Amino acid sequence: MAPTTRKIVCFSDFDGTIFMQDTGHILFDNIGCGEKRRQELDQQLKSGERSFREVSEEMWGSLHVPFEDGFKIMEKELEMDEGFREFYQFCVANGIEFNVISAGLKPILRRVLAGFLGKEEASRIGIVANDAEIEPDGSEWKPVWRDNTELGHDKALSVKEGRANAAAEDENGEIPLIIFIGDGVSDLPAAREADVLFARKGLRLEQYCIENKIPFTGFDSFSEIKKEVEAIMQEDQDKTGGVGTPARFNPRANMWRRVSSRQAVPKFVAATPSKEEKMFLWPEFSEYRPRNQENPSS
């Protein structure tokens, strides 16, 4: 595979995307407030009775165990996508910048990745997420929000920043190709800033894209994404764009195929979630699925 002439930056959601289960749900249900209370909080959020931050802080605040004890539970319950390691190694070999982008807590995501991939390999993965203050004895788990937005993390802004940084670093002044991989409607603001969108099959993001005719490529495994990205890299050797541009490209963001200078990048419209999208921001951005259980088809 000849390397692409344009820098590629990949952003991937974590819960329900790289891992089949939700890290937060595993912790809350097993050693925190419990599944029943979590579901009650979910309903309070959906009804508008309480805000995302209030609900989230209560869930995380229900944990009173040392961090490593929490990881031992996640290690038993979590299942990593069978093709992720291969895809990540492919990204490293081909100079593709890979980042995790999540509304979760960075220390948890970093520890889970290190546990499943090894510390050295995991340390090279960029993580764009909320932070956390966790007491050594586990007596307090407190989210540290990345920004002042409703979810504590504006994923769309993070993707825009990633694009701008990659463009600024490019010696030829070319804008990068942005790939986004996700599973839920809360991923939509960030996905709208991407040039290519991958949505896990059978979950809410795919359904939303189909209903609203948003260009995307469905996947069951990161192995399928690897093949698609290989094809994209080959297509990048011919930057004709315009007529014949593959359907997988987002027409709102795929200006990368028609311009060569970062000065020519249009100002994208801010991807603020609509009222409908907000209905699915939590907890349906990922679905808790016990290990070895088949993916739901709807």
PDB file of C-alpha atoms in Angstrom:
ATOM      1  CA  MET A   1       0.000   0.000   0.000  1.00  0.00           C
ATOM      2  CA  ALA A   2       1.484   3.322  -1.069  1.00  0.00           C
ATOM      3  CA  PRO A   3       1.070   5.931   1.660  1.00  0.00           C
ATOM      4  CA  THR A   4      -1.637   8.506   1.080  1.00  0.00           C
ATOM      5  CA  THR A   5      -0.369  11.898  -0.020  1.00  0.00           C
ATOM      6  CA  ARG A   6      -2.749  13.586   2.405  1.00  0.00           C
ATOM      7  CA  LYS A   7      -2.679  13.299   6.190  1.00  0.00           C
ATOM      8  CA  ILE A   8      -5.486  11.190   7.641  1.00  0.00           C
ATOM      9  CA  VAL A   9      -6.779  11.769  11.167  1.00  0.00           C
ATOM     10  CA  CYS A  10      -9.108   9.189  12.687  1.00  0.00           C
ATOM     11  CA  PHE A  11     -11.437   9.839  15.629  1.00  0.00           C
ATOM     12  CA  SER A  12     -13.291   6.927  17.241  1.00  0.00           C
ATOM     13  CA  ASP A  13     -15.906   6.766  19.954  1.00  0.00           C
ATOM     14  CA  PHE A  14     -15.076   4.330  22.770  1.00  0.00           C
ATOM     15  CA  ASP A  15     -18.104   2.784  24.519  1.00  0.00           C
ATOM     16  CA  GLY A  16     -20.115   0.664  22.086  1.00  0.00           C
ATOM     17  CA  THR A  17     -17.580   1.261  19.315  1.00  0.00           C
ATOM     18  CA  ILE A  18     -14.077   0.076  20.260  1.00  0.00           C
ATOM     19  CA  PHE A  19     -15.578  -1.898  23.132  1.00  0.00           C
ATOM     20  CA  MET A  20     -18.918  -3.614  22.811  1.00  0.00           C
ATOM     21  CA  GLN A  21     -20.128  -2.642  26.285  1.00  0.00           C
ATOM     22  CA  ASP A  22     -20.285   0.659  28.154  1.00  0.00           C
ATOM     23  CA  THR A  23     -17.563   1.180  30.770  1.00  0.00           C
ATOM     24  CA  GLY A  24     -19.719   3.471  32.891  1.00  0.00           C
ATOM     25  CA  HIS A  25     -22.695   1.116  32.912  1.00  0.00           C
ATOM     26  CA  ILE A  26     -20.478  -1.768  34.018  1.00  0.00           C
ATOM     27  CA  LEU A  27     -19.124   0.234  36.949  1.00  0.00           C
ATOM     28  CA  PHE A  28     -22.461   1.728  38.025  1.00  0.00           C
ATOM     29  CA  ASP A  29     -24.380  -1.547  37.798  1.00  0.00           C
ATOM     30  CA  ASN A  30     -21.790  -3.689  39.567  1.00  0.00           C
ATOM     31  CA  ILE A  31     -20.154  -1.489  42.212  1.00  0.00           C
ATOM     32  CA  GLY A  32     -22.074   1.784  42.146  1.00  0.00           C
ATOM     33  CA  CYS A  33     -25.686   2.923  42.292  1.00  0.00           C
ATOM     34  CA  GLY A  34     -26.947  -0.287  40.667  1.00  0.00           C
ATOM     35  CA  GLU A  35     -28.824  -0.911  37.438  1.00  0.00           C
ATOM     36  CA  LYS A  36     -32.232   0.090  38.841  1.00  0.00           C
ATOM     37  CA  ARG A  37     -31.056   3.507  40.059  1.00  0.00           C
ATOM     38  CA  ARG A  38     -29.102   4.092  36.841  1.00  0.00           C
ATOM     39  CA  GLN A  39     -32.244   3.471  34.824  1.00  0.00           C
ATOM     40  CA  GLU A  40     -34.196   5.865  37.074  1.00  0.00           C
ATOM     41  CA  LEU A  41     -31.574   8.526  36.462  1.00  0.00           C
ATOM     42  CA  ASP A  42     -31.725   7.849  32.732  1.00  0.00           C
ATOM     43  CA  GLN A  43     -35.463   8.518  32.810  1.00  0.00           C
ATOM     44  CA  GLN A  44     -34.990  11.732  34.794  1.00  0.00           C
ATOM     45  CA  LEU A  45     -32.585  12.927  32.130  1.00  0.00           C
ATOM     46  CA  LYS A  46     -34.887  11.990  29.246  1.00  0.00           C
ATOM     47  CA  SER A  47     -37.826  13.758  30.876  1.00  0.00           C
ATOM     48  CA  GLY A  48     -35.785  16.907  31.396  1.00  0.00           C
ATOM     49  CA  GLU A  49     -36.178  16.688  35.167  1.00  0.00           C
ATOM     50  CA  ARG A  50     -32.395  16.708  35.618  1.00  0.00           C
ATOM     51  CA  SER A  51     -29.434  17.736  33.489  1.00  0.00           C
ATOM     52  CA  PHE A  52     -26.815  15.454  32.007  1.00  0.00           C
ATOM     53  CA  ARG A  53     -24.176  16.761  34.372  1.00  0.00           C
ATOM     54  CA  GLU A  54     -26.351  16.238  37.457  1.00  0.00           C
ATOM     55  CA  VAL A  55     -27.187  12.682  36.444  1.00  0.00           C
ATOM     56  CA  SER A  56     -23.638  11.871  35.443  1.00  0.00           C
ATOM     57  CA  GLU A  57     -22.123  13.281  38.629  1.00  0.00           C
ATOM     58  CA  GLU A  58     -24.519  11.219  40.762  1.00  0.00           C
ATOM     59  CA  MET A  59     -23.618   8.054  38.856  1.00  0.00           C
ATOM     60  CA  TRP A  60     -19.872   8.597  39.142  1.00  0.00           C
ATOM     61  CA  GLY A  61     -20.293   9.773  42.732  1.00  0.00           C
ATOM     62  CA  SER A  62     -21.908   6.434  43.616  1.00  0.00           C
ATOM     63  CA  LEU A  63     -18.551   4.684  43.187  1.00  0.00           C
ATOM     64  CA  HIS A  64     -16.567   4.172  46.405  1.00  0.00           C
ATOM     65  CA  VAL A  65     -13.919   1.610  45.463  1.00  0.00           C
ATOM     66  CA  PRO A  66     -10.244   2.002  44.471  1.00  0.00           C
ATOM     67  CA  PHE A  67      -9.664   2.611  40.776  1.00  0.00           C
ATOM     68  CA  GLU A  68      -7.938  -0.738  40.187  1.00  0.00           C
ATOM     69  CA  ASP A  69     -10.872  -2.616  41.729  1.00  0.00           C
ATOM     70  CA  GLY A  70     -13.086  -0.922  39.171  1.00  0.00           C
ATOM     71  CA  PHE A  71     -10.753  -1.942  36.384  1.00  0.00           C
ATOM     72  CA  LYS A  72     -10.865  -5.593  37.475  1.00  0.00           C
ATOM     73  CA  ILE A  73     -14.643  -5.530  37.012  1.00  0.00           C
ATOM     74  CA  MET A  74     -14.346  -3.925  33.573  1.00  0.00           C
ATOM     75  CA  GLU A  75     -11.637  -6.380  32.533  1.00  0.00           C
ATOM     76  CA  LYS A  76     -14.053  -9.256  33.159  1.00  0.00           C
ATOM     77  CA  GLU A  77     -17.073  -7.629  31.516  1.00  0.00           C
ATOM     78  CA  LEU A  78     -15.601  -5.762  28.540  1.00  0.00           C
ATOM     79  CA  GLU A  79     -15.106  -7.212  25.086  1.00  0.00           C
ATOM     80  CA  MET A  80     -12.930  -5.355  22.583  1.00  0.00           C
ATOM     81  CA  ASP A  81     -13.907  -5.343  18.921  1.00  0.00           C
ATOM     82  CA  GLU A  82     -12.066  -8.305  17.419  1.00  0.00           C
ATOM     83  CA  GLY A  83     -10.615  -6.216  14.597  1.00  0.00           C
ATOM     84  CA  PHE A  84      -9.565  -3.151  16.572  1.00  0.00           C
ATOM     85  CA  ARG A  85      -5.975  -4.126  17.354  1.00  0.00           C
ATOM     86  CA  GLU A  86      -5.297  -4.914  13.704  1.00  0.00           C
ATOM     87  CA  PHE A  87      -6.884  -1.634  12.598  1.00  0.00           C
ATOM     88  CA  TYR A  88      -4.899   0.406  15.101  1.00  0.00           C
ATOM     89  CA  GLN A  89      -1.632  -1.267  14.054  1.00  0.00           C
ATOM     90  CA  PHE A  90      -2.564  -0.504  10.432  1.00  0.00           C
ATOM     91  CA  CYS A  91      -3.003   3.172  11.381  1.00  0.00           C
ATOM     92  CA  VAL A  92       0.411   3.272  13.059  1.00  0.00           C
ATOM     93  CA  ALA A  93       2.102   1.576  10.085  1.00  0.00           C
ATOM     94  CA  ASN A  94       0.577   4.033   7.632  1.00  0.00           C
ATOM     95  CA  GLY A  95       1.053   7.257   9.557  1.00  0.00           C
ATOM     96  CA  ILE A  96      -2.661   7.679  10.318  1.00  0.00           C
ATOM     97  CA  GLU A  97      -3.228   9.653  13.511  1.00  0.00           C
ATOM     98  CA  PHE A  98      -5.679   7.753  15.713  1.00  0.00           C
ATOM     99  CA  ASN A  99      -7.627   9.366  18.570  1.00  0.00           C
ATOM    100  CA  VAL A 100     -10.330   8.215  20.963  1.00  0.00           C
ATOM    101  CA  ILE A 101     -13.036  10.855  21.402  1.00  0.00           C
ATOM    102  CA  SER A 102     -15.507  10.285  24.215  1.00  0.00           C
ATOM    103  CA  ALA A 103     -17.898  11.780  26.772  1.00  0.00           C
ATOM    104  CA  GLY A 104     -16.348   9.340  29.253  1.00  0.00           C
ATOM    105  CA  LEU A 105     -13.488   9.826  31.714  1.00  0.00           C
ATOM    106  CA  LYS A 106      -9.936   9.841  30.376  1.00  0.00           C
ATOM    107  CA  PRO A 107      -8.255   7.854  33.223  1.00  0.00           C
ATOM    108  CA  ILE A 108     -10.733   5.015  32.724  1.00  0.00           C
ATOM    109  CA  LEU A 109     -10.332   4.923  28.955  1.00  0.00           C
ATOM    110  CA  ARG A 110      -6.530   5.040  29.223  1.00  0.00           C
ATOM    111  CA  ARG A 111      -6.449   2.202  31.784  1.00  0.00           C
ATOM    112  CA  VAL A 112      -8.803   0.012  29.761  1.00  0.00           C
ATOM    113  CA  LEU A 113      -6.764   0.503  26.583  1.00  0.00           C
ATOM    114  CA  ALA A 114      -3.529  -0.283  28.447  1.00  0.00           C
ATOM    115  CA  GLY A 115      -5.101  -3.417  29.903  1.00  0.00           C
ATOM    116  CA  PHE A 116      -6.246  -4.748  26.553  1.00  0.00           C
ATOM    117  CA  LEU A 117      -3.465  -3.472  24.249  1.00  0.00           C
ATOM    118  CA  GLY A 118      -0.494  -3.115  26.580  1.00  0.00           C
ATOM    119  CA  LYS A 119       0.864   0.122  28.070  1.00  0.00           C
ATOM    120  CA  GLU A 120       3.317   0.976  25.302  1.00  0.00           C
ATOM    121  CA  GLU A 121       0.858   0.507  22.453  1.00  0.00           C
ATOM    122  CA  ALA A 122      -1.972   2.266  24.293  1.00  0.00           C
ATOM    123  CA  SER A 123       0.223   5.239  25.207  1.00  0.00           C
ATOM    124  CA  ARG A 124       0.389   6.280  21.548  1.00  0.00           C
ATOM    125  CA  ILE A 125      -3.384   6.676  21.269  1.00  0.00           C
ATOM    126  CA  GLY A 126      -4.641  10.211  21.734  1.00  0.00           C
ATOM    127  CA  ILE A 127      -7.624  10.495  24.086  1.00  0.00           C
ATOM    128  CA  VAL A 128      -9.952  13.493  23.881  1.00  0.00           C
ATOM    129  CA  ALA A 129     -12.378  13.157  26.806  1.00  0.00           C
ATOM    130  CA  ASN A 130     -13.432  14.526  30.160  1.00  0.00           C
ATOM    131  CA  ASP A 131     -10.933  14.125  32.969  1.00  0.00           C
ATOM    132  CA  ALA A 132     -11.553  12.859  36.498  1.00  0.00           C
ATOM    133  CA  GLU A 133     -10.423  13.248  40.078  1.00  0.00           C
ATOM    134  CA  ILE A 134     -10.378   9.829  41.755  1.00  0.00           C
ATOM    135  CA  GLU A 135      -9.196   9.507  45.342  1.00  0.00           C
ATOM    136  CA  PRO A 136      -6.521   6.812  45.893  1.00  0.00           C
ATOM    137  CA  ASP A 137      -8.795   4.950  48.314  1.00  0.00           C
ATOM    138  CA  GLY A 138     -11.734   5.230  45.907  1.00  0.00           C
ATOM    139  CA  SER A 139     -13.786   7.305  48.325  1.00  0.00           C
ATOM    140  CA  GLU A 140     -14.637   9.842  45.613  1.00  0.00           C
ATOM    141  CA  TRP A 141     -14.944   9.709  41.816  1.00  0.00           C
ATOM    142  CA  LYS A 142     -15.569  13.149  40.343  1.00  0.00           C
ATOM    143  CA  PRO A 143     -15.773  14.101  36.633  1.00  0.00           C
ATOM    144  CA  VAL A 144     -13.728  17.099  35.513  1.00  0.00           C
ATOM    145  CA  TRP A 145     -15.575  18.461  32.517  1.00  0.00           C
ATOM    146  CA  ARG A 146     -13.597  19.345  29.417  1.00  0.00           C
ATOM    147  CA  ASP A 147     -15.743  22.399  28.619  1.00  0.00           C
ATOM    148  CA  ASN A 148     -18.946  24.183  29.604  1.00  0.00           C
ATOM    149  CA  THR A 149     -21.228  22.498  27.083  1.00  0.00           C
ATOM    150  CA  GLU A 150     -24.243  20.375  27.960  1.00  0.00           C
ATOM    151  CA  LEU A 151     -22.308  17.101  27.825  1.00  0.00           C
ATOM    152  CA  GLY A 152     -19.116  18.529  29.304  1.00  0.00           C
ATOM    153  CA  HIS A 153     -17.333  17.764  26.039  1.00  0.00           C
ATOM    154  CA  ASP A 154     -18.092  19.345  22.672  1.00  0.00           C
ATOM    155  CA  LYS A 155     -17.014  16.523  20.362  1.00  0.00           C
ATOM    156  CA  ALA A 156     -17.642  18.613  17.245  1.00  0.00           C
ATOM    157  CA  LEU A 157     -15.247  21.308  18.481  1.00  0.00           C
ATOM    158  CA  SER A 158     -12.634  18.666  19.298  1.00  0.00           C
ATOM    159  CA  VAL A 159     -12.808  17.292  15.746  1.00  0.00           C
ATOM    160  CA  LYS A 160     -12.525  20.817  14.311  1.00  0.00           C
ATOM    161  CA  GLU A 161      -9.481  21.444  16.474  1.00  0.00           C
ATOM    162  CA  GLY A 162      -7.964  18.155  15.316  1.00  0.00           C
ATOM    163  CA  ARG A 163      -8.462  19.142  11.685  1.00  0.00           C
ATOM    164  CA  ALA A 164      -6.964  22.597  12.219  1.00  0.00           C
ATOM    165  CA  ASN A 165      -3.929  21.238  14.083  1.00  0.00           C
ATOM    166  CA  ALA A 166      -3.234  18.616  11.421  1.00  0.00           C
ATOM    167  CA  ALA A 167      -3.544  21.234   8.673  1.00  0.00           C
ATOM    168  CA  ALA A 168      -1.164  23.588  10.473  1.00  0.00           C
ATOM    169  CA  GLU A 169       1.416  20.817  10.792  1.00  0.00           C
ATOM    170  CA  ASP A 170       1.279  19.831   7.110  1.00  0.00           C
ATOM    171  CA  GLU A 171       4.370  21.057   5.254  1.00  0.00           C
ATOM    172  CA  ASN A 172       2.472  21.262   1.956  1.00  0.00           C
ATOM    173  CA  GLY A 173      -0.434  23.202   3.405  1.00  0.00           C
ATOM    174  CA  GLU A 174      -2.956  20.502   2.531  1.00  0.00           C
ATOM    175  CA  ILE A 175      -5.991  19.954   4.742  1.00  0.00           C
ATOM    176  CA  PRO A 176      -6.348  16.482   6.298  1.00  0.00           C
ATOM    177  CA  LEU A 177      -8.960  13.820   5.735  1.00  0.00           C
ATOM    178  CA  ILE A 178     -11.024  13.279   8.900  1.00  0.00           C
ATOM    179  CA  ILE A 179     -12.535   9.857   9.643  1.00  0.00           C
ATOM    180  CA  PHE A 180     -15.066   9.354  12.428  1.00  0.00           C
ATOM    181  CA  ILE A 181     -16.196   5.997  13.854  1.00  0.00           C
ATOM    182  CA  GLY A 182     -19.181   5.775  16.195  1.00  0.00           C
ATOM    183  CA  ASP A 183     -22.351   4.022  17.281  1.00  0.00           C
ATOM    184  CA  GLY A 184     -24.861   6.504  18.730  1.00  0.00           C
ATOM    185  CA  VAL A 185     -26.701   9.719  17.946  1.00  0.00           C
ATOM    186  CA  SER A 186     -24.593  11.643  20.461  1.00  0.00           C
ATOM    187  CA  ASP A 187     -21.732  11.028  18.019  1.00  0.00           C
ATOM    188  CA  LEU A 188     -23.566  12.995  15.336  1.00  0.00           C
ATOM    189  CA  PRO A 189     -22.151  16.491  16.061  1.00  0.00           C
ATOM    190  CA  ALA A 190     -18.604  15.160  15.699  1.00  0.00           C
ATOM    191  CA  ALA A 191     -19.542  12.913  12.789  1.00  0.00           C
ATOM    192  CA  ARG A 192     -20.867  15.901  10.865  1.00  0.00           C
ATOM    193  CA  GLU A 193     -17.401  17.435  10.966  1.00  0.00           C
ATOM    194  CA  ALA A 194     -15.831  14.330   9.418  1.00  0.00           C
ATOM    195  CA  ASP A 195     -15.216  13.553   5.767  1.00  0.00           C
ATOM    196  CA  VAL A 196     -15.946   9.853   6.180  1.00  0.00           C
ATOM    197  CA  LEU A 197     -18.333   8.338   8.722  1.00  0.00           C
ATOM    198  CA  PHE A 198     -18.417   4.734   9.912  1.00  0.00           C
ATOM    199  CA  ALA A 199     -21.439   3.650  12.002  1.00  0.00           C
ATOM    200  CA  ARG A 200     -21.666   0.360  13.860  1.00  0.00           C
ATOM    201  CA  LYS A 201     -24.425  -1.766  12.348  1.00  0.00           C
ATOM    202  CA  GLY A 202     -27.644  -2.316  14.250  1.00  0.00           C
ATOM    203  CA  LEU A 203     -27.272   0.669  16.595  1.00  0.00           C
ATOM    204  CA  ARG A 204     -28.799   4.129  16.779  1.00  0.00           C
ATOM    205  CA  LEU A 205     -26.275   6.087  14.694  1.00  0.00           C
ATOM    206  CA  GLU A 206     -26.756   3.796  11.699  1.00  0.00           C
ATOM    207  CA  GLN A 207     -30.533   4.012  12.065  1.00  0.00           C
ATOM    208  CA  TYR A 208     -30.413   7.805  12.286  1.00  0.00           C
ATOM    209  CA  CYS A 209     -28.177   8.063   9.208  1.00  0.00           C
ATOM    210  CA  ILE A 210     -30.530   5.844   7.204  1.00  0.00           C
ATOM    211  CA  GLU A 211     -33.607   7.795   8.306  1.00  0.00           C
ATOM    212  CA  ASN A 212     -31.998  11.143   7.488  1.00  0.00           C
ATOM    213  CA  LYS A 213     -30.040  10.082   4.371  1.00  0.00           C
ATOM    214  CA  ILE A 214     -26.672  10.897   5.912  1.00  0.00           C
ATOM    215  CA  PRO A 215     -23.780   9.264   3.986  1.00  0.00           C
ATOM    216  CA  PHE A 216     -22.062   6.568   6.054  1.00  0.00           C
ATOM    217  CA  THR A 217     -20.503   3.126   5.884  1.00  0.00           C
ATOM    218  CA  GLY A 218     -21.832   0.476   8.268  1.00  0.00           C
ATOM    219  CA  PHE A 219     -19.476  -1.945  10.008  1.00  0.00           C
ATOM    220  CA  ASP A 220     -19.553  -4.976  12.282  1.00  0.00           C
ATOM    221  CA  SER A 221     -15.808  -5.035  12.921  1.00  0.00           C
ATOM    222  CA  PHE A 222     -12.843  -2.684  12.638  1.00  0.00           C
ATOM    223  CA  SER A 223     -11.453  -5.177  10.124  1.00  0.00           C
ATOM    224  CA  GLU A 224     -14.073  -3.896   7.681  1.00  0.00           C
ATOM    225  CA  ILE A 225     -13.056  -0.306   8.410  1.00  0.00           C
ATOM    226  CA  LYS A 226      -9.437  -1.187   7.642  1.00  0.00           C
ATOM    227  CA  LYS A 227     -10.406  -2.392   4.153  1.00  0.00           C
ATOM    228  CA  GLU A 228     -12.429   0.765   3.509  1.00  0.00           C
ATOM    229  CA  VAL A 229      -9.602   3.029   4.653  1.00  0.00           C
ATOM    230  CA  GLU A 230      -7.187   1.153   2.391  1.00  0.00           C
ATOM    231  CA  ALA A 231      -9.533   1.932  -0.504  1.00  0.00           C
ATOM    232  CA  ILE A 232      -9.725   5.585   0.538  1.00  0.00           C
ATOM    233  CA  MET A 233      -5.937   5.819   0.599  1.00  0.00           C
ATOM    234  CA  GLN A 234      -5.811   4.413  -2.910  1.00  0.00           C
ATOM    235  CA  GLU A 235      -8.444   6.880  -4.110  1.00  0.00           C
ATOM    236  CA  ASP A 236      -6.465   9.738  -2.617  1.00  0.00           C
ATOM    237  CA  GLN A 237      -3.838   9.171  -5.271  1.00  0.00           C
ATOM    238  CA  ASP A 238      -6.370  10.744  -7.661  1.00  0.00           C
ATOM    239  CA  LYS A 239      -7.806  13.873  -6.042  1.00  0.00           C
ATOM    240  CA  THR A 240     -10.336  14.646  -8.737  1.00  0.00           C
ATOM    241  CA  GLY A 241     -13.339  14.938  -6.379  1.00  0.00           C
ATOM    242  CA  GLY A 242     -16.585  16.295  -7.795  1.00  0.00           C
ATOM    243  CA  VAL A 243     -18.475  13.884 -10.039  1.00  0.00           C
ATOM    244  CA  GLY A 244     -17.822  10.296  -9.127  1.00  0.00           C
ATOM    245  CA  THR A 245     -16.844  10.978  -5.533  1.00  0.00           C
ATOM    246  CA  PRO A 246     -17.703   7.784  -3.597  1.00  0.00           C
ATOM    247  CA  ALA A 247     -20.989   7.837  -1.689  1.00  0.00           C
ATOM    248  CA  ARG A 248     -19.184   7.210   1.592  1.00  0.00           C
ATOM    249  CA  PHE A 249     -17.877  10.782   1.657  1.00  0.00           C
ATOM    250  CA  ASN A 250     -19.804  13.381   3.610  1.00  0.00           C
ATOM    251  CA  PRO A 251     -20.882  16.092   1.109  1.00  0.00           C
ATOM    252  CA  ARG A 252     -20.907  18.656   3.898  1.00  0.00           C
ATOM    253  CA  ALA A 253     -17.281  18.111   4.861  1.00  0.00           C
ATOM    254  CA  ASN A 254     -15.518  16.471   1.912  1.00  0.00           C
ATOM    255  CA  MET A 255     -14.034  19.706   0.591  1.00  0.00           C
ATOM    256  CA  TRP A 256     -10.686  17.985   1.165  1.00  0.00           C
ATOM    257  CA  ARG A 257     -11.110  16.374  -2.255  1.00  0.00           C
ATOM    258  CA  ARG A 258     -11.634  19.686  -4.039  1.00  0.00           C
ATOM    259  CA  VAL A 259      -9.148  22.031  -2.409  1.00  0.00           C
ATOM    260  CA  SER A 260      -5.453  21.711  -1.733  1.00  0.00           C
ATOM    261  CA  SER A 261      -4.749  24.668   0.542  1.00  0.00           C
ATOM    262  CA  ARG A 262      -5.745  25.078   4.169  1.00  0.00           C
ATOM    263  CA  GLN A 263      -6.554  28.706   3.348  1.00  0.00           C
ATOM    264  CA  ALA A 264      -9.360  27.410   1.130  1.00  0.00           C
ATOM    265  CA  VAL A 265     -11.101  25.425   3.870  1.00  0.00           C
ATOM    266  CA  PRO A 266     -14.665  26.737   4.288  1.00  0.00           C
ATOM    267  CA  LYS A 267     -15.996  27.772   7.679  1.00  0.00           C
ATOM    268  CA  PHE A 268     -18.163  24.840   8.721  1.00  0.00           C
ATOM    269  CA  VAL A 269     -21.471  25.438  10.450  1.00  0.00           C
ATOM    270  CA  ALA A 270     -21.343  24.643  14.160  1.00  0.00           C
ATOM    271  CA  ALA A 271     -22.769  21.166  14.717  1.00  0.00           C
ATOM    272  CA  THR A 272     -25.059  21.919  17.635  1.00  0.00           C
ATOM    273  CA  PRO A 273     -27.341  18.941  18.352  1.00  0.00           C
ATOM    274  CA  SER A 274     -30.972  19.425  17.389  1.00  0.00           C
ATOM    275  CA  LYS A 275     -33.819  18.851  19.857  1.00  0.00           C
ATOM    276  CA  GLU A 276     -34.353  15.393  18.365  1.00  0.00           C
ATOM    277  CA  GLU A 277     -30.689  14.496  18.708  1.00  0.00           C
ATOM    278  CA  LYS A 278     -30.651  15.583  22.360  1.00  0.00           C
ATOM    279  CA  MET A 279     -33.262  12.928  23.094  1.00  0.00           C
ATOM    280  CA  PHE A 280     -30.606  10.301  22.476  1.00  0.00           C
ATOM    281  CA  LEU A 281     -27.571  11.938  24.057  1.00  0.00           C
ATOM    282  CA  TRP A 282     -27.655   9.722  27.158  1.00  0.00           C
ATOM    283  CA  PRO A 283     -27.649   6.850  27.785  1.00  0.00           C
ATOM    284  CA  GLU A 284     -28.348   5.603  24.267  1.00  0.00           C
ATOM    285  CA  PHE A 285     -25.003   6.689  22.809  1.00  0.00           C
ATOM    286  CA  SER A 286     -24.066   3.107  23.573  1.00  0.00           C
ATOM    287  CA  GLU A 287     -25.983   0.100  24.762  1.00  0.00           C
ATOM    288  CA  TYR A 288     -24.889  -2.144  27.601  1.00  0.00           C
ATOM    289  CA  ARG A 289     -24.490  -5.624  26.214  1.00  0.00           C
ATOM    290  CA  PRO A 290     -23.227  -8.479  28.369  1.00  0.00           C
ATOM    291  CA  ARG A 291     -20.089 -10.106  27.065  1.00  0.00           C
ATOM    292  CA  ASN A 292     -20.615 -12.693  24.301  1.00  0.00           C
ATOM    293  CA  GLN A 293     -24.180 -11.523  23.685  1.00  0.00           C
ATOM    294  CA  GLU A 294     -25.093 -10.958  20.044  1.00  0.00           C
ATOM    295  CA  ASN A 295     -25.444  -7.376  18.801  1.00  0.00           C
ATOM    296  CA  PRO A 296     -29.068  -6.238  18.728  1.00  0.00           C
ATOM    297  CA  SER A 297     -30.449  -5.758  15.258  1.00  0.00           C
ATOM    298  CA  SER A 298     -32.492  -2.731  16.174  1.00  0.00           C
TER     299      SER A 298
END
